[in-house]
């Protein structure tokens, strides 16, 4: 979760809550009066409001309560109120300068939101009181909103920090990783806190538990509001500044990635509104819907009652289930947990682009401006209210073969029914692109044919009248000529508009193909070439190229034509590091600067995604083949290499030596000086061993203190024994580690192929036995009870 997204949620999210609640309260005023009466007794305790159901809160019950302010939001004139063990959100249209610890009296009415809230008409400050004792909260309690609006204390590691310049105060936003997940902490008055100084620190803060919400007011993340830096305690300073860590090559930035899914499995039921077997499904129950990523290929269809189970995943304030499973609901009717059959809701462009109906079954009307069909997808580009949107049907849909497609011509008025798929974006500040995903050909209903009065028929009438008039009056011929000229101009304009609409449809199709290349792990060079082609196509053949910061695969080298650029778009990774630039050639004249800027930005974002995906693949491959501590090959790499070398010996002859290296008394190093010194010791041992080997020799770490060396192509046992002696002698110098001087030692065993065997296990057994005999010999020589190594520590070296 990015800081920027949470920053945007702040004022806009709660303002949207207030507006939505006001509209709801106005719409139900008559119902409230009929249910409560003009003389209804007011609610006088916070716990009474918190205990209301949504239906009861929506009526607008009168409220007269007291409580202690735990946090005040100056940007949207609202506050959090707590009395005892109950917390409440209060919206008030006036900023009174309230502070945590103020005791206030609130008069107003209840309203429905994510939880019951109060719309205050009047807030009176009664005096000062102490803040409630903060409740120690874990991530699970926060994520389940069990402590919503309560004063809590949380602890975790600071991952990111940024000042919010768009707030009235210089608020500091922190991304904090708790045991179980990531939350956002916002400190309203940071009072000189250092942004960089908190990175990597473990902190404890006292604040008010809140949440982030999507465009449908569904819970989409944890947010803790903190008044000032006095409520923050650094429990563990960072080991070092994040800027002091060693520089990493850009192409290796992904090596540090790690992921751990601790989400709880959830179980939902409803009506299946969309299903692509082996890919995704959408389940809707009443006005609620959720997307499920699933590999299920059950014979299910839209309209079936189903159950789904999976793990919730939050991505840019969008909730979906991943690793999902589907099954047909047992029984008939609404036995799936009181599921309500899904009916399409008629909406307009403004509703859809605001994200309020994401993943819902909807219907929309519009005029067809373009239609594209191929073996995989049918796409219509529609115009409604001066805006364009798309409706697509994939042949992989479970219902693609159901129903008969109507003959829809460009210019027809149609109604499309399907699931509203919305792209991720900032729904609080901007409109988002959406696509109505059709289930079957029958989801397109023809409402009105194109106008009969076409351009061709108009031309026929004009020509006919021109002939008659020319026969009678000469000056009418001149008038007819002028009319024809104007008509030709109109025709040209219509052709240009149609071509532009078709270019847009083809552009979206090619963009989808590039995303598919990225997801399939195609070579980076081919993907970047496709992106360059896409940007050039959108800018009518303009020449563009990438200038990357790092070295990539040979087929992805920088393409620089030796020209100056008219415009450039920078690229950066998710961690903010620079990746390079996308340039546009100065030799091409751009008539629309806005289109140029949008095309460059779209291309740069696609390239960022392609490079990030490539890095992730390289990181995973490196981790599977190398030991992460010593950076030498691991057991998997060793077994693959020894199998390859033994096969070569069988085919071509020659010798292969296997040397088994076991560190003496390594456990004493860990026990006496700690595992950190032990890790440093292993790293230096690996470096010393590697320094004694040839370029084609292999050193691998196969256990905690065990290494194996492979010597291909040695001339005989004598040469291999010389290498083994060099390896043993490399421990003669002391190891200087973290303020200590350690004297290490190792026992070494040798096995030769084919002399001692041609099997991997047999060679290891022989080398292990030789190593054991060497270890026993060293015991006898030194008269020790255990292994041959010894340790000397000295302070202040």
JSON list of C-alpha atoms in Angstrom, two decimals, residues 5 33 80 104 121 164 168 178 195 206 226 239 291 304 336 361 406 553 565 569 591 632 650 670 679 706 713 733 756:
[
{"chain": "A", "resi": 5, "resn": "UNK", "atom": "CA", "xyz": [-3.01, 6.36, -1.83]},
{"chain": "A", "resi": 33, "resn": "UNK", "atom": "CA", "xyz": [-40.35, 10.63, 11.40]},
{"chain": "A", "resi": 80, "resn": "UNK", "atom": "CA", "xyz": [-13.33, 10.62, 17.02]},
{"chain": "A", "resi": 104, "resn": "UNK", "atom": "CA", "xyz": [-17.39, 17.45, 24.63]},
{"chain": "A", "resi": 121, "resn": "UNK", "atom": "CA", "xyz": [-25.65, 19.80, 14.70]},
{"chain": "A", "resi": 164, "resn": "UNK", "atom": "CA", "xyz": [1.75, 15.18, 3.25]},
{"chain": "A", "resi": 168, "resn": "UNK", "atom": "CA", "xyz": [-3.46, 21.92, 6.31]},
{"chain": "A", "resi": 178, "resn": "UNK", "atom": "CA", "xyz": [3.08, -5.20, 12.14]},
{"chain": "A", "resi": 195, "resn": "UNK", "atom": "CA", "xyz": [11.53, 11.25, 7.95]},
{"chain": "A", "resi": 206, "resn": "UNK", "atom": "CA", "xyz": [-0.85, 5.66, 20.60]},
{"chain": "A", "resi": 226, "resn": "UNK", "atom": "CA", "xyz": [-1.93, 10.17, 15.84]},
{"chain": "A", "resi": 239, "resn": "UNK", "atom": "CA", "xyz": [20.89, -0.37, 12.75]},
{"chain": "A", "resi": 291, "resn": "UNK", "atom": "CA", "xyz": [-13.96, -10.84, -7.86]},
{"chain": "A", "resi": 304, "resn": "UNK", "atom": "CA", "xyz": [-25.96, -20.12, -11.00]},
{"chain": "A", "resi": 336, "resn": "UNK", "atom": "CA", "xyz": [-26.67, -20.12, -0.03]},
{"chain": "A", "resi": 361, "resn": "UNK", "atom": "CA", "xyz": [-23.86, -6.65, -12.66]},
{"chain": "A", "resi": 406, "resn": "UNK", "atom": "CA", "xyz": [-27.52, -9.50, -33.05]},
{"chain": "A", "resi": 553, "resn": "UNK", "atom": "CA", "xyz": [20.09, -8.81, -21.97]},
{"chain": "A", "resi": 565, "resn": "UNK", "atom": "CA", "xyz": [14.67, 14.21, -28.13]},
{"chain": "A", "resi": 569, "resn": "UNK", "atom": "CA", "xyz": [9.36, 10.50, -19.75]},
{"chain": "A", "resi": 591, "resn": "UNK", "atom": "CA", "xyz": [0.45, 18.72, -33.23]},
{"chain": "A", "resi": 632, "resn": "UNK", "atom": "CA", "xyz": [28.44, -19.54, -3.31]},
{"chain": "A", "resi": 650, "resn": "UNK", "atom": "CA", "xyz": [31.82, -41.34, -18.45]},
{"chain": "A", "resi": 670, "resn": "UNK", "atom": "CA", "xyz": [28.10, -19.50, 17.52]},
{"chain": "A", "resi": 679, "resn": "UNK", "atom": "CA", "xyz": [27.79, -15.70, 9.84]},
{"chain": "A", "resi": 706, "resn": "UNK", "atom": "CA", "xyz": [30.00, -28.06, 5.40]},
{"chain": "A", "resi": 713, "resn": "UNK", "atom": "CA", "xyz": [40.01, -32.28, -15.21]},
{"chain": "A", "resi": 733, "resn": "UNK", "atom": "CA", "xyz": [45.86, -17.08, 9.48]},
{"chain": "A", "resi": 756, "resn": "UNK", "atom": "CA", "xyz": [36.61, -44.21, -5.91]}
]
